[in-house]
Amino acid sequence: MENITNYIQENKERLINELIELLKIPSVSADSAYSQDVIDTSEAVKQSLEKAGCDKVEICETDGYPIVYAEKIIDPNLPTVLVYGHYDVQPPDPIELWTSPPFEPVIKKTDIHPEGAIFARGACDDKGQMYMHVKAFEYMVQSKTLPCNVKFMIEGEEEVGSVNLKSFVENNAAKLKNDVILISDTGMISNQQPSITTGLRGLSYVEVEVTGPNRDLHSGLYGGAVANPINILSKMIASLHDENNRITIPGFYDKVEELSLKERAEMAKAPFDIEEYKKALDLKDVYGEEGYVTNERNAIRPTLDVNGIWGGYIGQGAKTVIPSKAFAKISMRLVPNQDWEEITELFTKHFIAIAPKAVTVKVTPHHGGQGYVTPIDSIGYKAANMAYTETFGIPAIPVRSGGSIPIVALFEKELKSKTILMGFGLDSDAIHSPNEHFGIFNYLKGIETIPLFYNYFVELSK
Amino acid sequence: MENITNYIQENKERLINELIELLKIPSVSADSAYSQDVIDTSEAVKQSLEKAGCDKVEICETDGYPIVYAEKIIDPNLPTVLVYGHYDVQPPDPIELWTSPPFEPVIKKTDIHPEGAIFARGACDDKGQMYMHVKAFEYMVQSKTLPCNVKFMIEGEEEVGSVNLKSFVENNAAKLKNDVILISDTGMISNQQPSITTGLRGLSYVEVEVTGPNRDLHSGLYGGAVANPINILSKMIASLHDENNRITIPGFYDKVEELSLKERAEMAKAPFDIEEYKKALDLKDVYGEEGYVTNERNAIRPTLDVNGIWGGYIGQGAKTVIPSKAFAKISMRLVPNQDWEEITELFTKHFIAIAPKAVTVKVTPHHGGQGYVTPIDSIGYKAANMAYTETFGIPAIPVRSGGSIPIVALFEKELKSKTILMGFGLDSDAIHSPNEHFGIFNYLKGIETIPLFYNYFVELSK
């Protein structure tokens, strides 16, 4: 398909600069200080879809940030692809660790990205990967090669749990009707080895508050005589894992699907070097559930991580205080069949149960979502694999990802169609971390590969 | 001694307003943002001592904040009282819990202080209690009733461990020569029941840092496969106490002095209502070391408290991150015979030893000090008790305090004289907490009682 490669070469600079403009808007959905920027971003996405050639583009208001919907229906009898993506981004904290400002995109070369990568919050997750679809669509329209109908649903609350997407999907099932859902919000093994994500973990995210005395106390006058909320919170968090690093919440593992040794052997075929992994993270050793290897621990096993903790005096110097309260943000990654609402309940019940009488505990659920596994014999999977094979010269490997895109399970339930996760990012892109980036190679390769998926999907659907 | 009561009545407003002016300067020694204010406060203290009638007043520079020294020598053959106090204060955090700004003093009535109390950071600890001595001295000079020589040593680094006082005392032993040291930086049982602190706990304060991966990671892609520094720090902190709430650091209790049942029975005579105690703090239950009651746990037993903890995302909303680092500020209250430097070493060795291979740990000692016990048959103790008995109409009860004034042990070692702790504050004064205050009654009662101590001390010294 030479045309697309020519198109990319001729428009390379524009394709990159348009994405850079989008990355300049700090659309941090978790922090209300950025709310106007998030809204401005939805407007920018709307305009880009209009320019790309959609017939109908709408900003759909929700109780939170708007969802941008767009479509181009060329023939009701042809298949329809629904593209999902999100225009919101993670908070940039800790900001001091960025080598360049998170919302002033710059292109820098790295060992993995000799052609350069765009450094900015959201470069990969998900503005960059979402925008690949807009540009691939633009090409198909301009070259008159669009083989089917297309719908876009780009939301602004993915990083805060897609809280308003559920009702939107439920209330717009007809409008969103499609034959396959296409999402680029995951990664692939390497720039030499494409992969397709066939499994995702679910998520339950809660915030806990432990209260001891009704006011901060002098640790000399009260130390040893009253429960210190920080010491207690630490004890409670510590008790959530046993000596084998298994989670101790009663019932937590009841519905966990145990993979067969054959399936685990299949997974083990994906190229992975534990020494490289440790070296890349400066780790003396890995750490996790007994009886599972690293690529199983972060993919097919559920986890419990504290994502944030705070309490007492955290300023400069020393303050001899026993604080009244201590807090933590805790998230659990879930595997298919674990229900996130049930797990949130089990956690809440257990966490309150293990609190000593000397403190009071409050648990506030933030959000969550179900895990997901997709079959590799579907038309959608085959079309994606054929597209990768053509542009990378080597077939894609199916992999289970530890990440969560809660809405995938929701889509299958409400829209009755399969989702194909065509990710073009790399683990080393540092999404959710300082210095997030997205390779120029990956961005352009995505734009090149996506139109092929459309062609093969229509072909195989005949 | 009617004259002093008259003097207080006639000058009441001025005595209160002068203290209020001193409280307006935010002399927070722990936070360098306030450094100029701390220095301004030393100047204000210097001027107040000159006005009060000292012959010689000096600002003595140190590697940190200056020490204000002053003296009035009326006859080398008479005894000399050395008054120690500090003009620095604790940080006001958490500032949002103050009902009035910490450095805009206001007088409010409370159940315990029907005559009103001054609400401000440092009102009790220690500006208010230090200033009582300046004003009592002023009265004795003006009424020509000063019965002996007086020296003042007012420092500005007590809340950060008096780091430069040691060398100052060592290098100025002759200048500081005295027969008794008088300090008001502790509390008493109630406004109806005076008490004299005969024991203080030592202190070891450290900061710990736990590092996992070299950068923040996405908890979906890495969760379960790498050590999460917050989970690990929680585990390590939790392991520092056993199921009986005894500290697990090897050797920690080796030098702890075990009180006889007789001594413990004596202590138990101090009026204390556990239900009142729980009610005042809104606690369902107290919490502490097995085998000891509340008033033993916070006085004669060593403790380990986390004074601050932080790591990961602590902003609004949710961020699914595994942080690279987690931190905690940890302090241990020590009892007489425990050496704070030895305990700091034991902690450091143990804390590094219990860290799993998957993380690296750094321990940074902040500061510390030795515990102290004073005999109740000394001239100084007797004089203090006689003074209290006269102004309160009831003898003072000797009590062990859980707090630390590290320099008391230092004074005994370097200056070879006993310290008398005449505290006029109350536990309910919320020192180190939001809404710290000091009763007008207590402030004036201190000014009334101190000259009596001088008289009785000189009398008993004959």
mmCIF file with all atom_site columns, N, CA and C in Angstrom, chain B residues 12-54:
data_model
loop_
_atom_site.group_PDB
_atom_site.id
_atom_site.type_symbol
_atom_site.label_atom_id
_atom_site.label_alt_id
_atom_site.label_comp_id
_atom_site.label_asym_id
_atom_site.label_entity_id
_atom_site.label_seq_id
_atom_site.pdbx_PDB_ins_code
_atom_site.Cartn_x
_atom_site.Cartn_y
_atom_site.Cartn_z
_atom_site.occupancy
_atom_site.B_iso_or_equiv
_atom_site.pdbx_formal_charge
_atom_site.auth_seq_id
_atom_site.auth_comp_id
_atom_site.auth_asym_id
_atom_site.auth_atom_id
_atom_site.pdbx_PDB_model_num
ATOM 1   N N  . LYS B 1 12 ? -1.839 44.231 84.489 1.00 0.00 ? 12 LYS B N  1
ATOM 2   C CA . LYS B 1 12 ? -2.397 43.079 83.775 1.00 0.00 ? 12 LYS B CA 1
ATOM 3   C C  . LYS B 1 12 ? -2.454 43.282 82.255 1.00 0.00 ? 12 LYS B C  1
ATOM 4   N N  . GLU B 1 13 ? -3.069 44.366 81.831 1.00 0.00 ? 13 GLU B N  1
ATOM 5   C CA . GLU B 1 13 ? -3.260 44.580 80.395 1.00 0.00 ? 13 GLU B CA 1
ATOM 6   C C  . GLU B 1 13 ? -1.914 44.636 79.664 1.00 0.00 ? 13 GLU B C  1
ATOM 7   N N  . ARG B 1 14 ? -0.969 45.381 80.248 1.00 0.00 ? 14 ARG B N  1
ATOM 8   C CA . ARG B 1 14 ? 0.351  45.522 79.620 1.00 0.00 ? 14 ARG B CA 1
ATOM 9   C C  . ARG B 1 14 ? 1.053  44.160 79.544 1.00 0.00 ? 14 ARG B C  1
ATOM 10  N N  . LEU B 1 15 ? 0.983  43.391 80.636 1.00 0.00 ? 15 LEU B N  1
ATOM 11  C CA . LEU B 1 15 ? 1.643  42.081 80.667 1.00 0.00 ? 15 LEU B CA 1
ATOM 12  C C  . LEU B 1 15 ? 1.098  41.188 79.552 1.00 0.00 ? 15 LEU B C  1
ATOM 13  N N  . ILE B 1 16 ? -0.195 41.236 79.320 1.00 0.00 ? 16 ILE B N  1
ATOM 14  C CA . ILE B 1 16 ? -0.819 40.414 78.288 1.00 0.00 ? 16 ILE B CA 1
ATOM 15  C C  . ILE B 1 16 ? -0.457 40.938 76.893 1.00 0.00 ? 16 ILE B C  1
ATOM 16  N N  . ASN B 1 17 ? -0.558 42.259 76.718 1.00 0.00 ? 17 ASN B N  1
ATOM 17  C CA . ASN B 1 17 ? -0.296 42.830 75.381 1.00 0.00 ? 17 ASN B CA 1
ATOM 18  C C  . ASN B 1 17 ? 1.151  42.639 74.938 1.00 0.00 ? 17 ASN B C  1
ATOM 19  N N  . GLU B 1 18 ? 2.081  42.739 75.897 1.00 0.00 ? 18 GLU B N  1
ATOM 20  C CA . GLU B 1 18 ? 3.489  42.527 75.527 1.00 0.00 ? 18 GLU B CA 1
ATOM 21  C C  . GLU B 1 18 ? 3.698  41.111 74.998 1.00 0.00 ? 18 GLU B C  1
ATOM 22  N N  . LEU B 1 19 ? 3.064  40.127 75.662 1.00 0.00 ? 19 LEU B N  1
ATOM 23  C CA . LEU B 1 19 ? 3.197  38.742 75.201 1.00 0.00 ? 19 LEU B CA 1
ATOM 24  C C  . LEU B 1 19 ? 2.568  38.579 73.811 1.00 0.00 ? 19 LEU B C  1
ATOM 25  N N  . ILE B 1 20 ? 1.410  39.203 73.630 1.00 0.00 ? 20 ILE B N  1
ATOM 26  C CA . ILE B 1 20 ? 0.715  39.114 72.335 1.00 0.00 ? 20 ILE B CA 1
ATOM 27  C C  . ILE B 1 20 ? 1.604  39.638 71.209 1.00 0.00 ? 20 ILE B C  1
ATOM 28  N N  . GLU B 1 21 ? 2.318  40.741 71.456 1.00 0.00 ? 21 GLU B N  1
ATOM 29  C CA . GLU B 1 21 ? 3.217  41.287 70.433 1.00 0.00 ? 21 GLU B CA 1
ATOM 30  C C  . GLU B 1 21 ? 4.286  40.265 70.060 1.00 0.00 ? 21 GLU B C  1
ATOM 31  N N  . LEU B 1 22 ? 4.828  39.591 71.087 1.00 0.00 ? 22 LEU B N  1
ATOM 32  C CA . LEU B 1 22 ? 5.889  38.598 70.853 1.00 0.00 ? 22 LEU B CA 1
ATOM 33  C C  . LEU B 1 22 ? 5.353  37.411 70.037 1.00 0.00 ? 22 LEU B C  1
ATOM 34  N N  . LEU B 1 23 ? 4.082  37.069 70.292 1.00 0.00 ? 23 LEU B N  1
ATOM 35  C CA . LEU B 1 23 ? 3.474  35.910 69.619 1.00 0.00 ? 23 LEU B CA 1
ATOM 36  C C  . LEU B 1 23 ? 3.162  36.190 68.154 1.00 0.00 ? 23 LEU B C  1
ATOM 37  N N  . LYS B 1 24 ? 3.135  37.482 67.793 1.00 0.00 ? 24 LYS B N  1
ATOM 38  C CA . LYS B 1 24 ? 2.799  37.838 66.403 1.00 0.00 ? 24 LYS B CA 1
ATOM 39  C C  . LYS B 1 24 ? 3.935  37.486 65.437 1.00 0.00 ? 24 LYS B C  1
ATOM 40  N N  . ILE B 1 25 ? 5.152  37.323 65.952 1.00 0.00 ? 25 ILE B N  1
ATOM 41  C CA . ILE B 1 25 ? 6.288  37.023 65.071 1.00 0.00 ? 25 ILE B CA 1
ATOM 42  C C  . ILE B 1 25 ? 6.369  35.499 64.870 1.00 0.00 ? 25 ILE B C  1
ATOM 43  N N  . PRO B 1 26 ? 6.219  35.006 63.622 1.00 0.00 ? 26 PRO B N  1
ATOM 44  C CA . PRO B 1 26 ? 6.176  33.552 63.367 1.00 0.00 ? 26 PRO B CA 1
ATOM 45  C C  . PRO B 1 26 ? 7.568  32.913 63.402 1.00 0.00 ? 26 PRO B C  1
ATOM 46  N N  . SER B 1 27 ? 8.072  32.649 64.600 1.00 0.00 ? 27 SER B N  1
ATOM 47  C CA . SER B 1 27 ? 9.460  32.147 64.728 1.00 0.00 ? 27 SER B CA 1
ATOM 48  C C  . SER B 1 27 ? 9.504  30.620 64.608 1.00 0.00 ? 27 SER B C  1
ATOM 49  N N  . VAL B 1 28 ? 9.154  30.114 63.408 1.00 0.00 ? 28 VAL B N  1
ATOM 50  C CA . VAL B 1 28 ? 9.152  28.664 63.144 1.00 0.00 ? 28 VAL B CA 1
ATOM 51  C C  . VAL B 1 28 ? 10.566 28.227 62.750 1.00 0.00 ? 28 VAL B C  1
ATOM 52  N N  . SER B 1 29 ? 11.254 27.563 63.663 1.00 0.00 ? 29 SER B N  1
ATOM 53  C CA . SER B 1 29 ? 12.666 27.226 63.406 1.00 0.00 ? 29 SER B CA 1
ATOM 54  C C  . SER B 1 29 ? 12.824 26.070 62.424 1.00 0.00 ? 29 SER B C  1
ATOM 55  N N  . ALA B 1 30 ? 11.778 25.244 62.253 1.00 0.00 ? 30 ALA B N  1
ATOM 56  C CA . ALA B 1 30 ? 11.891 24.059 61.389 1.00 0.00 ? 30 ALA B CA 1
ATOM 57  C C  . ALA B 1 30 ? 11.828 24.422 59.905 1.00 0.00 ? 30 ALA B C  1
ATOM 58  N N  . ASP B 1 31 ? 11.328 25.595 59.582 1.00 0.00 ? 31 ASP B N  1
ATOM 59  C CA . ASP B 1 31 ? 11.091 25.954 58.180 1.00 0.00 ? 31 ASP B CA 1
ATOM 60  C C  . ASP B 1 31 ? 11.880 27.216 57.827 1.00 0.00 ? 31 ASP B C  1
ATOM 61  N N  . SER B 1 32 ? 12.837 27.056 56.926 1.00 0.00 ? 32 SER B N  1
ATOM 62  C CA . SER B 1 32 ? 13.756 28.168 56.599 1.00 0.00 ? 32 SER B CA 1
ATOM 63  C C  . SER B 1 32 ? 13.010 29.377 56.018 1.00 0.00 ? 32 SER B C  1
ATOM 64  N N  . ALA B 1 33 ? 11.766 29.159 55.586 1.00 0.00 ? 33 ALA B N  1
ATOM 65  C CA . ALA B 1 33 ? 10.997 30.287 55.046 1.00 0.00 ? 33 ALA B CA 1
ATOM 66  C C  . ALA B 1 33 ? 10.784 31.361 56.127 1.00 0.00 ? 33 ALA B C  1
ATOM 67  N N  . TYR B 1 34 ? 10.870 30.946 57.391 1.00 0.00 ? 34 TYR B N  1
ATOM 68  C CA . TYR B 1 34 ? 10.618 31.877 58.505 1.00 0.00 ? 34 TYR B CA 1
ATOM 69  C C  . TYR B 1 34 ? 11.910 32.408 59.139 1.00 0.00 ? 34 TYR B C  1
ATOM 70  N N  . SER B 1 35 ? 13.062 32.153 58.510 1.00 0.00 ? 35 SER B N  1
ATOM 71  C CA . SER B 1 35 ? 14.329 32.421 59.215 1.00 0.00 ? 35 SER B CA 1
ATOM 72  C C  . SER B 1 35 ? 14.446 33.871 59.684 1.00 0.00 ? 35 SER B C  1
ATOM 73  N N  . GLN B 1 36 ? 14.015 34.840 58.844 1.00 0.00 ? 36 GLN B N  1
ATOM 74  C CA . GLN B 1 36 ? 14.128 36.231 59.273 1.00 0.00 ? 36 GLN B CA 1
ATOM 75  C C  . GLN B 1 36 ? 13.254 36.492 60.500 1.00 0.00 ? 36 GLN B C  1
ATOM 76  N N  . ASP B 1 37 ? 12.077 35.876 60.551 1.00 0.00 ? 37 ASP B N  1
ATOM 77  C CA . ASP B 1 37 ? 11.175 36.055 61.699 1.00 0.00 ? 37 ASP B CA 1
ATOM 78  C C  . ASP B 1 37 ? 11.813 35.509 62.974 1.00 0.00 ? 37 ASP B C  1
ATOM 79  N N  . VAL B 1 38 ? 12.511 34.368 62.842 1.00 0.00 ? 38 VAL B N  1
ATOM 80  C CA . VAL B 1 38 ? 13.161 33.783 64.017 1.00 0.00 ? 38 VAL B CA 1
ATOM 81  C C  . VAL B 1 38 ? 14.201 34.766 64.548 1.00 0.00 ? 38 VAL B C  1
ATOM 82  N N  . ILE B 1 39 ? 14.960 35.347 63.621 1.00 0.00 ? 39 ILE B N  1
ATOM 83  C CA . ILE B 1 39 ? 16.008 36.306 64.029 1.00 0.00 ? 39 ILE B CA 1
ATOM 84  C C  . ILE B 1 39 ? 15.364 37.557 64.647 1.00 0.00 ? 39 ILE B C  1
ATOM 85  N N  . ASP B 1 40 ? 14.272 38.035 64.038 1.00 0.00 ? 40 ASP B N  1
ATOM 86  C CA . ASP B 1 40 ? 13.572 39.203 64.603 1.00 0.00 ? 40 ASP B CA 1
ATOM 87  C C  . ASP B 1 40 ? 13.108 38.912 66.028 1.00 0.00 ? 40 ASP B C  1
ATOM 88  N N  . THR B 1 41 ? 12.682 37.659 66.274 1.00 0.00 ? 41 THR B N  1
ATOM 89  C CA . THR B 1 41 ? 12.198 37.305 67.608 1.00 0.00 ? 41 THR B CA 1
ATOM 90  C C  . THR B 1 41 ? 13.316 37.367 68.631 1.00 0.00 ? 41 THR B C  1
ATOM 91  N N  . SER B 1 42 ? 14.523 36.912 68.224 1.00 0.00 ? 42 SER B N  1
ATOM 92  C CA . SER B 1 42 ? 15.646 36.969 69.177 1.00 0.00 ? 42 SER B CA 1
ATOM 93  C C  . SER B 1 42 ? 15.914 38.421 69.565 1.00 0.00 ? 42 SER B C  1
ATOM 94  N N  . GLU B 1 43 ? 15.769 39.317 68.607 1.00 0.00 ? 43 GLU B N  1
ATOM 95  C CA . GLU B 1 43 ? 15.978 40.755 68.880 1.00 0.00 ? 43 GLU B CA 1
ATOM 96  C C  . GLU B 1 43 ? 14.900 41.265 69.856 1.00 0.00 ? 43 GLU B C  1
ATOM 97  N N  . ALA B 1 44 ? 13.665 40.838 69.637 1.00 0.00 ? 44 ALA B N  1
ATOM 98  C CA . ALA B 1 44 ? 12.564 41.269 70.520 1.00 0.00 ? 44 ALA B CA 1
ATOM 99  C C  . ALA B 1 44 ? 12.799 40.771 71.946 1.00 0.00 ? 44 ALA B C  1
ATOM 100 N N  . VAL B 1 45 ? 13.287 39.530 72.067 1.00 0.00 ? 45 VAL B N  1
ATOM 101 C CA . VAL B 1 45 ? 13.554 38.966 73.396 1.00 0.00 ? 45 VAL B CA 1
ATOM 102 C C  . VAL B 1 45 ? 14.683 39.756 74.066 1.00 0.00 ? 45 VAL B C  1
ATOM 103 N N  . LYS B 1 46 ? 15.714 40.077 73.281 1.00 0.00 ? 46 LYS B N  1
ATOM 104 C CA . LYS B 1 46 ? 16.837 40.854 73.817 1.00 0.00 ? 46 LYS B CA 1
ATOM 105 C C  . LYS B 1 46 ? 16.322 42.164 74.416 1.00 0.00 ? 46 LYS B C  1
ATOM 106 N N  . GLN B 1 47 ? 15.499 42.872 73.643 1.00 0.00 ? 47 GLN B N  1
ATOM 107 C CA . GLN B 1 47 ? 14.999 44.166 74.116 1.00 0.00 ? 47 GLN B CA 1
ATOM 108 C C  . GLN B 1 47 ? 14.146 44.014 75.372 1.00 0.00 ? 47 GLN B C  1
ATOM 109 N N  . SER B 1 48 ? 13.337 42.938 75.434 1.00 0.00 ? 48 SER B N  1
ATOM 110 C CA . SER B 1 48 ? 12.476 42.764 76.615 1.00 0.00 ? 48 SER B CA 1
ATOM 111 C C  . SER B 1 48 ? 13.317 42.529 77.867 1.00 0.00 ? 48 SER B C  1
ATOM 112 N N  . LEU B 1 49 ? 14.455 41.850 77.698 1.00 0.00 ? 49 LEU B N  1
ATOM 113 C CA . LEU B 1 49 ? 15.321 41.587 78.861 1.00 0.00 ? 49 LEU B CA 1
ATOM 114 C C  . LEU B 1 49 ? 16.022 42.870 79.311 1.00 0.00 ? 49 LEU B C  1
ATOM 115 N N  . GLU B 1 50 ? 16.391 43.703 78.347 1.00 0.00 ? 50 GLU B N  1
ATOM 116 C CA . GLU B 1 50 ? 17.002 44.999 78.700 1.00 0.00 ? 50 GLU B CA 1
ATOM 117 C C  . GLU B 1 50 ? 15.977 45.837 79.466 1.00 0.00 ? 50 GLU B C  1
ATOM 118 N N  . LYS B 1 51 ? 14.777 45.927 78.901 1.00 0.00 ? 51 LYS B N  1
ATOM 119 C CA . LYS B 1 51 ? 13.717 46.723 79.550 1.00 0.00 ? 51 LYS B CA 1
ATOM 120 C C  . LYS B 1 51 ? 13.417 46.199 80.946 1.00 0.00 ? 51 LYS B C  1
ATOM 121 N N  . ALA B 1 52 ? 13.484 44.871 81.117 1.00 0.00 ? 52 ALA B N  1
ATOM 122 C CA . ALA B 1 52 ? 13.135 44.267 82.411 1.00 0.00 ? 52 ALA B CA 1
ATOM 123 C C  . ALA B 1 52 ? 14.176 44.586 83.476 1.00 0.00 ? 52 ALA B C  1
ATOM 124 N N  . GLY B 1 53 ? 15.395 44.953 83.042 1.00 0.00 ? 53 GLY B N  1
ATOM 125 C CA . GLY B 1 53 ? 16.374 45.388 84.029 1.00 0.00 ? 53 GLY B CA 1
ATOM 126 C C  . GLY B 1 53 ? 17.664 44.593 84.095 1.00 0.00 ? 53 GLY B C  1
ATOM 127 N N  . CYS B 1 54 ? 17.961 43.804 83.063 1.00 0.00 ? 54 CYS B N  1
ATOM 128 C CA . CYS B 1 54 ? 19.242 43.091 83.061 1.00 0.00 ? 54 CYS B CA 1
ATOM 129 C C  . CYS B 1 54 ? 20.383 44.079 82.828 1.00 0.00 ? 54 CYS B C  1
#
